[in-house]
């Protein structure tokens, strides 16, 4: 994953790095305080500082901060939602500290995570979060429930993300799925077990803390076995993510045979990425990916 500490906190009140003696930091702080104040979030942000000192879970911002900001996922999701007719609906699988969820501008926002790290008792208006796994969530989700955008950022394994995607597709009606972390930084970041990956990185003295898991195999699987889906992988301008949508709204998506699934699972990072990002990922810029998706994604 884009390390949670980086992406998930990108929309937070992060002090700007600066050369000593410049006036950038006070200015940036003042701008952030102003933004928090006009958006009605200053009280929550100050309260969160106290909560953090007392070891209590943070509260989500009352309203998304404006603009397309530095928080990569929220920016991309908002660019799509802003092109749709309201009311819009959004689901996030794997919400963690809620940084993306709180910055997405959808009329109604839903989230699921077995261990969300914020206060579920005092959620903003029109936000619902269930503390459970994605499998359990989708199992009980009303069949008629549809979302405009679903962000898959839960368990970062091929098998679970594939299961999440198939469930998600059942709840789209001209909407789109954004899948996180679809291009690993290197072979170690592609290891499916986060602990093993981080330990190996330390052992090898590799820089940084990236971990993406083997979600990348999902893109290969979709490109090879799901002709009913369109996809584009966003590279540059932040974490690599893949947008997936049904090119024919009436089509259904069936899970591939378990033998094929096993074959996909056996793919290796080294072979797949030895000459760079394979064409099946349809790598492109954020602008190109969003333009492609907006040709298909329609307001209901
Ligand atoms: C990378 S963090 C999510 C970051 C968040 N989407 C954001 O942008 O700020 C991954 C989250 O997935 C959650 N998770 C792990 N397994 C899950 C599952 N089976 N279903 C739903 N969420 C899961 C973890 O608890 C963790 O909070």
CSV table of C-alpha atoms and ligand atoms in Angstrom, one decimal:
chain,number,residue,atom,x,y,z
A,1,UNK,CA,0.0,0.0,0.0
A,2,UNK,CA,1.0,3.5,-0.3
A,3,UNK,CA,2.2,3.4,3.2
A,4,UNK,CA,-0.8,4.4,5.3
A,5,UNK,CA,1.4,6.9,7.1
A,6,UNK,CA,2.0,8.7,3.9
A,7,UNK,CA,-1.2,8.6,1.9
A,8,UNK,CA,-3.7,8.3,4.6
A,9,UNK,CA,-2.3,11.3,6.4
A,10,UNK,CA,-1.8,13.4,3.3
A,11,UNK,CA,-4.9,15.5,3.9
A,12,UNK,CA,-4.0,16.1,7.5
A,13,UNK,CA,-2.5,19.2,9.1
A,14,UNK,CA,1.0,18.3,8.2
A,15,UNK,CA,3.7,20.9,8.9
A,16,UNK,CA,5.3,21.9,5.7
A,17,UNK,CA,9.0,21.0,5.4
A,18,UNK,CA,11.1,24.1,4.9
A,19,UNK,CA,14.5,25.6,5.1
A,20,UNK,CA,15.2,27.1,8.4
A,21,UNK,CA,14.5,30.8,8.5
A,22,UNK,CA,11.9,30.9,5.7
A,23,UNK,CA,8.4,32.1,6.4
A,24,UNK,CA,6.7,29.2,4.6
A,25,UNK,CA,5.7,27.3,7.7
A,26,UNK,CA,3.7,30.0,9.5
A,27,UNK,CA,2.0,30.9,6.2
A,28,UNK,CA,1.1,27.3,5.4
A,29,UNK,CA,-0.2,26.9,9.0
A,30,UNK,CA,-2.2,30.0,8.7
A,31,UNK,CA,-3.7,28.8,5.4
A,32,UNK,CA,-4.6,25.4,6.9
A,33,UNK,CA,-6.2,27.0,9.9
A,34,UNK,CA,-8.2,29.3,7.6
A,35,UNK,CA,-9.3,26.3,5.5
A,36,UNK,CA,-10.3,24.3,8.6
A,37,UNK,CA,-12.1,27.3,10.0
A,38,UNK,CA,-14.2,28.1,6.9
A,39,UNK,CA,-15.0,24.5,6.3
A,40,UNK,CA,-16.4,24.2,9.9
A,41,UNK,CA,-13.7,21.7,10.9
A,42,UNK,CA,-11.5,23.7,13.2
A,43,UNK,CA,-13.3,22.4,16.4
A,44,UNK,CA,-12.9,18.8,15.3
A,45,UNK,CA,-9.2,19.3,14.5
A,46,UNK,CA,-8.4,21.0,17.8
A,47,UNK,CA,-10.5,18.4,19.7
A,48,UNK,CA,-8.6,15.6,17.9
A,49,UNK,CA,-5.3,17.0,19.3
A,50,UNK,CA,-6.7,16.6,22.8
A,51,UNK,CA,-8.1,13.2,22.0
A,52,UNK,CA,-4.8,12.1,20.7
A,53,UNK,CA,-3.0,13.2,23.9
A,54,UNK,CA,-5.6,11.2,25.9
A,55,UNK,CA,-5.2,8.2,23.6
A,56,UNK,CA,-8.8,8.4,22.4
A,57,UNK,CA,-9.8,7.8,18.8
A,58,UNK,CA,-10.0,10.8,16.5
A,59,UNK,CA,-13.2,12.1,15.0
A,60,UNK,CA,-13.6,12.5,11.3
A,61,UNK,CA,-13.8,16.0,9.9
A,62,UNK,CA,-17.4,17.3,9.8
A,63,UNK,CA,-17.0,18.3,6.1
A,64,UNK,CA,-14.5,17.4,3.4
A,65,UNK,CA,-11.8,20.0,2.9
A,66,UNK,CA,-12.2,21.7,-0.4
A,67,UNK,CA,-10.0,21.5,-3.5
A,68,UNK,CA,-8.3,18.5,-5.0
A,69,UNK,CA,-5.4,18.6,-2.5
A,70,UNK,CA,-2.4,16.4,-1.8
A,71,UNK,CA,-4.4,13.4,-0.6
A,72,UNK,CA,-4.1,11.3,-3.8
A,73,UNK,CA,-7.0,9.0,-3.4
A,74,UNK,CA,-9.5,11.6,-2.3
A,75,UNK,CA,-8.4,13.9,-5.1
A,76,UNK,CA,-9.0,11.2,-7.8
A,77,UNK,CA,-12.3,10.1,-6.3
A,78,UNK,CA,-13.5,13.7,-6.0
A,79,UNK,CA,-12.6,14.4,-9.6
A,80,UNK,CA,-14.9,11.6,-10.7
A,81,UNK,CA,-17.7,12.4,-8.2
A,82,UNK,CA,-17.7,16.1,-9.1
A,83,UNK,CA,-18.5,15.1,-12.7
A,84,UNK,CA,-21.6,13.2,-11.7
A,85,UNK,CA,-25.1,14.4,-11.0
A,86,UNK,CA,-25.9,14.6,-7.3
A,87,UNK,CA,-26.9,12.8,-5.1
A,88,UNK,CA,-23.8,10.6,-5.2
A,89,UNK,CA,-22.8,7.6,-3.2
A,90,UNK,CA,-19.4,6.3,-2.2
A,91,UNK,CA,-18.1,3.2,-0.5
A,92,UNK,CA,-14.6,2.7,0.9
A,93,UNK,CA,-13.4,-0.8,1.7
A,94,UNK,CA,-10.6,-0.4,4.3
A,95,UNK,CA,-11.0,3.0,5.9
A,96,UNK,CA,-8.2,2.9,8.5
A,97,UNK,CA,-7.9,6.4,10.1
A,98,UNK,CA,-10.6,7.8,7.7
A,99,UNK,CA,-8.4,10.3,5.9
A,100,UNK,CA,-9.7,9.5,2.5
A,101,UNK,CA,-13.3,8.9,3.7
A,102,UNK,CA,-13.5,12.2,5.4
A,103,UNK,CA,-12.2,14.1,2.3
A,104,UNK,CA,-14.5,12.5,-0.3
A,105,UNK,CA,-17.3,14.8,-1.4
A,106,UNK,CA,-20.2,12.4,-2.0
A,107,UNK,CA,-23.7,13.0,-0.8
A,108,UNK,CA,-23.6,9.8,1.2
A,109,UNK,CA,-20.4,8.0,2.2
A,110,UNK,CA,-20.1,4.5,3.5
A,111,UNK,CA,-17.1,2.6,4.8
A,112,UNK,CA,-16.2,-0.8,6.1
A,113,UNK,CA,-13.1,-2.0,8.0
A,114,UNK,CA,-12.7,-4.6,10.8
A,115,UNK,CA,-10.6,-2.1,12.7
A,116,UNK,CA,-11.4,1.5,11.9
A,117,UNK,CA,-9.2,3.9,13.9
A,118,UNK,CA,-11.6,6.8,14.5
A,119,UNK,CA,-14.7,7.4,16.6
A,120,UNK,CA,-17.6,5.5,15.2
A,121,UNK,CA,-20.0,6.9,17.7
A,122,UNK,CA,-19.8,10.5,16.4
A,123,UNK,CA,-19.6,10.3,12.6
A,124,UNK,CA,-20.3,13.2,10.4
A,125,UNK,CA,-23.8,13.5,8.8
A,126,UNK,CA,-24.4,11.1,6.0
A,127,UNK,CA,-21.5,8.9,6.8
A,128,UNK,CA,-21.9,5.3,7.8
A,129,UNK,CA,-19.1,3.0,8.8
A,130,UNK,CA,-19.4,-0.7,9.7
A,131,UNK,CA,-16.7,-2.4,11.7
A,132,UNK,CA,-16.5,-5.7,10.0
A,133,UNK,CA,-14.7,-7.4,7.1
A,134,UNK,CA,-15.6,-6.6,3.5
A,135,UNK,CA,-16.9,-10.2,3.0
A,136,UNK,CA,-19.3,-9.9,5.9
A,137,UNK,CA,-20.3,-6.4,4.7
A,138,UNK,CA,-21.1,-7.4,1.2
A,139,UNK,CA,-22.9,-10.5,2.3
A,140,UNK,CA,-25.5,-8.4,4.2
A,141,UNK,CA,-25.6,-5.4,1.9
A,142,UNK,CA,-29.0,-4.7,0.3
A,143,UNK,CA,-29.0,-6.0,-3.3
A,144,UNK,CA,-30.5,-2.8,-4.5
A,145,UNK,CA,-27.7,-0.6,-3.0
A,146,UNK,CA,-25.6,1.0,-5.7
A,147,UNK,CA,-22.6,3.3,-5.5
A,148,UNK,CA,-21.1,5.7,-7.9
A,149,UNK,CA,-17.5,5.1,-6.7
A,150,UNK,CA,-16.1,2.2,-4.7
A,151,UNK,CA,-12.6,2.5,-3.4
A,152,UNK,CA,-10.9,-0.9,-2.6
A,153,UNK,CA,-8.2,-0.4,-0.1
A,154,UNK,CA,-8.7,-3.2,2.4
A,155,UNK,CA,-6.8,-6.5,2.6
A,156,UNK,CA,-4.0,-6.1,0.0
A,157,UNK,CA,-3.9,-9.6,-1.4
A,158,UNK,CA,-4.9,-10.7,-4.9
A,159,UNK,CA,-7.6,-13.2,-3.7
A,160,UNK,CA,-9.3,-10.8,-1.3
A,161,UNK,CA,-9.2,-7.8,-3.6
A,162,UNK,CA,-10.6,-10.0,-6.4
A,163,UNK,CA,-13.4,-11.1,-4.1
A,164,UNK,CA,-14.0,-7.4,-3.1
A,165,UNK,CA,-14.0,-6.3,-6.7
A,166,UNK,CA,-16.6,-9.0,-7.8
A,167,UNK,CA,-18.8,-7.9,-4.9
A,168,UNK,CA,-18.3,-4.3,-5.7
A,169,UNK,CA,-19.3,-4.8,-9.4
A,170,UNK,CA,-22.7,-6.1,-8.2
A,171,UNK,CA,-23.3,-2.7,-6.6
A,172,UNK,CA,-22.4,-0.5,-9.5
A,173,UNK,CA,-24.9,0.9,-12.0
A,174,UNK,CA,-22.7,2.9,-14.3
A,175,UNK,CA,-20.2,3.6,-11.5
A,176,UNK,CA,-16.5,2.9,-11.1
A,177,UNK,CA,-14.1,1.0,-8.8
A,178,UNK,CA,-10.8,2.5,-7.8
A,179,UNK,CA,-8.3,-0.2,-6.7
A,180,UNK,CA,-5.3,0.9,-4.6
A,181,UNK,CA,-1.7,-0.1,-4.8
A,182,UNK,CA,-1.8,-1.9,-8.1
A,183,UNK,CA,1.9,-1.4,-9.0
A,184,UNK,CA,4.5,-2.4,-6.4
A,185,UNK,CA,7.6,-0.3,-6.0
A,186,UNK,CA,9.8,-3.4,-6.1
A,187,UNK,CA,9.8,-7.2,-5.5
A,188,UNK,CA,9.8,-6.8,-1.7
A,189,UNK,CA,6.9,-4.3,-1.7
A,190,UNK,CA,5.0,-6.9,-3.8
A,191,UNK,CA,5.1,-9.6,-1.1
A,192,UNK,CA,1.6,-10.3,0.0
A,193,UNK,CA,2.3,-10.5,3.7
A,194,UNK,CA,2.9,-7.0,5.1
A,195,UNK,CA,5.0,-8.1,8.1
A,196,UNK,CA,7.2,-10.4,5.9
A,197,UNK,CA,7.6,-7.6,3.4
A,198,UNK,CA,8.7,-5.0,6.0
A,199,UNK,CA,11.0,-7.4,7.8
A,200,UNK,CA,12.7,-8.4,4.4
A,201,UNK,CA,13.1,-4.7,3.5
A,202,UNK,CA,14.8,-4.1,6.8
A,203,UNK,CA,17.0,-7.2,6.4
A,204,UNK,CA,18.1,-6.0,2.9
A,205,UNK,CA,18.6,-2.4,4.0
A,206,UNK,CA,16.2,-1.2,1.3
A,207,UNK,CA,15.2,2.5,1.5
A,208,UNK,CA,11.7,3.7,2.4
A,209,UNK,CA,8.7,1.7,3.7
A,210,UNK,CA,6.6,0.9,0.7
A,211,UNK,CA,4.3,-2.1,0.8
A,212,UNK,CA,1.8,-2.9,-1.9
A,213,UNK,CA,1.0,-6.6,-1.5
A,214,UNK,CA,0.1,-8.6,-4.6
A,215,UNK,CA,-3.0,-6.6,-5.6
A,216,UNK,CA,-1.2,-6.2,-9.0
A,217,UNK,CA,-2.2,-9.7,-9.9
A,218,UNK,CA,-5.8,-8.6,-10.0
A,219,UNK,CA,-5.0,-6.2,-12.9
A,220,UNK,CA,-3.4,-9.1,-14.9
A,221,UNK,CA,-6.4,-11.3,-14.1
A,222,UNK,CA,-8.9,-8.6,-15.2
A,223,UNK,CA,-7.0,-7.9,-18.4
A,224,UNK,CA,-6.8,-11.6,-19.4
A,225,UNK,CA,-10.2,-12.9,-18.2
A,226,UNK,CA,-12.6,-10.1,-17.8
A,227,UNK,CA,-13.2,-8.6,-21.2
A,228,UNK,CA,-16.4,-7.0,-20.0
A,229,UNK,CA,-14.4,-4.6,-17.9
A,230,UNK,CA,-12.5,-1.4,-18.8
A,231,UNK,CA,-9.5,-0.4,-16.8
A,232,UNK,CA,-6.7,2.2,-16.6
A,233,UNK,CA,-3.8,2.3,-14.2
A,234,UNK,CA,-2.8,5.8,-13.0
A,235,UNK,CA,0.9,6.3,-12.8
A,236,UNK,CA,2.6,9.4,-11.7
A,237,UNK,CA,0.9,12.1,-9.5
A,238,UNK,CA,0.8,9.8,-6.4
A,239,UNK,CA,0.2,6.2,-5.7
A,240,UNK,CA,-0.5,3.8,-8.6
A,241,UNK,CA,-4.1,2.9,-8.6
A,242,UNK,CA,-6.4,1.2,-11.2
A,243,UNK,CA,-9.8,2.4,-12.2
A,244,UNK,CA,-12.2,-0.4,-13.2
A,245,UNK,CA,-15.6,-0.2,-14.8
A,246,UNK,CA,-18.1,-2.2,-16.8
A,247,UNK,CA,-17.9,-1.2,-20.5
A,248,UNK,CA,-21.4,-2.8,-20.9
A,249,UNK,CA,-23.6,-2.1,-18.0
A,250,UNK,CA,-25.8,-5.2,-18.6
A,251,UNK,CA,-22.8,-7.6,-18.5
A,252,UNK,CA,-22.1,-9.8,-15.5
A,253,UNK,CA,-18.7,-10.6,-14.1
A,254,UNK,CA,-18.0,-14.2,-13.0
A,255,UNK,CA,-15.1,-15.4,-10.9
A,256,UNK,CA,-12.6,-17.3,-13.0
A,257,UNK,CA,-12.1,-21.0,-12.5
A,258,UNK,CA,-10.1,-21.8,-9.4
A,259,UNK,CA,-7.3,-23.3,-11.5
A,260,UNK,CA,-6.9,-20.1,-13.4
A,261,UNK,CA,-7.0,-18.2,-10.2
A,262,UNK,CA,-4.2,-20.4,-8.9
A,263,UNK,CA,-2.2,-19.7,-12.0
A,264,UNK,CA,-2.6,-16.0,-11.6
A,265,UNK,CA,-1.6,-16.3,-8.0
A,266,UNK,CA,1.6,-18.1,-9.1
A,267,UNK,CA,2.7,-15.2,-11.3
A,268,UNK,CA,5.9,-13.5,-10.1
A,269,UNK,CA,6.7,-9.9,-9.7
A,270,UNK,CA,10.1,-10.4,-11.4
A,271,UNK,CA,8.8,-12.0,-14.5
A,272,UNK,CA,5.8,-9.7,-14.9
A,273,UNK,CA,7.6,-6.4,-14.4
A,274,UNK,CA,11.1,-7.2,-15.8
A,275,UNK,CA,10.6,-4.8,-18.7
A,276,UNK,CA,8.6,-2.2,-16.8
A,277,UNK,CA,4.9,-1.9,-16.4
A,278,UNK,CA,3.2,-4.3,-18.8
A,279,UNK,CA,0.7,-2.9,-21.3
A,280,UNK,CA,-2.1,-4.9,-19.8
A,281,UNK,CA,-2.1,-2.4,-17.0
A,282,UNK,CA,-3.0,0.3,-19.5
A,283,UNK,CA,-0.8,2.8,-17.6
A,284,UNK,CA,-1.6,6.4,-18.1
A,285,UNK,CA,-1.8,9.8,-16.4
A,286,UNK,CA,-4.5,10.7,-13.9
A,287,UNK,CA,-6.1,13.0,-16.4
A,288,UNK,CA,-6.2,10.3,-19.1
A,289,UNK,CA,-7.6,7.7,-16.8
A,290,UNK,CA,-10.3,9.9,-15.5
A,291,UNK,CA,-11.3,11.1,-19.0
A,292,UNK,CA,-11.5,7.4,-20.1
A,293,UNK,CA,-13.7,6.5,-17.1
A,294,UNK,CA,-16.0,9.5,-17.5
A,295,UNK,CA,-16.9,8.2,-21.0
A,296,UNK,CA,-18.6,5.3,-19.4
A,297,UNK,CA,-19.6,6.4,-15.9
A,298,UNK,CA,-23.0,7.9,-16.1
A,299,UNK,CA,-25.2,9.6,-13.6
A,300,UNK,CA,-28.1,7.4,-12.7
B,1,LIG,C1,-4.3,1.1,3.7
B,1,LIG,S1,-5.4,1.0,5.1
B,1,LIG,C2,-6.7,2.0,4.4
B,1,LIG,C3,-6.4,3.4,4.2
B,1,LIG,C4,-7.7,4.3,3.8
B,1,LIG,N1,-8.4,3.7,2.7
B,1,LIG,C5,-7.2,5.7,3.5
B,1,LIG,O1,-7.2,6.0,2.3
B,1,LIG,O2,-7.0,6.4,4.4
B,1,LIG,C6,-6.0,-0.6,5.0
B,1,LIG,C7,-7.2,-0.9,5.9
B,1,LIG,O3,-7.8,-2.1,5.4
B,1,LIG,C8,-8.4,-2.7,6.5
B,1,LIG,N2,-8.7,-4.1,6.2
B,1,LIG,C9,-7.9,-5.2,6.3
B,1,LIG,N3,-8.6,-6.3,5.9
B,1,LIG,C10,-9.8,-5.9,5.6
B,1,LIG,C11,-11.0,-6.6,5.2
B,1,LIG,N4,-11.0,-7.9,5.0
B,1,LIG,N5,-12.1,-5.9,4.9
B,1,LIG,C12,-12.1,-4.5,5.1
B,1,LIG,N6,-11.0,-3.8,5.5
B,1,LIG,C13,-9.9,-4.5,5.7
B,1,LIG,C14,-7.3,-2.6,7.6
B,1,LIG,O4,-7.9,-2.7,8.9
B,1,LIG,C15,-6.8,-1.2,7.3
B,1,LIG,O5,-7.5,-0.2,8.2
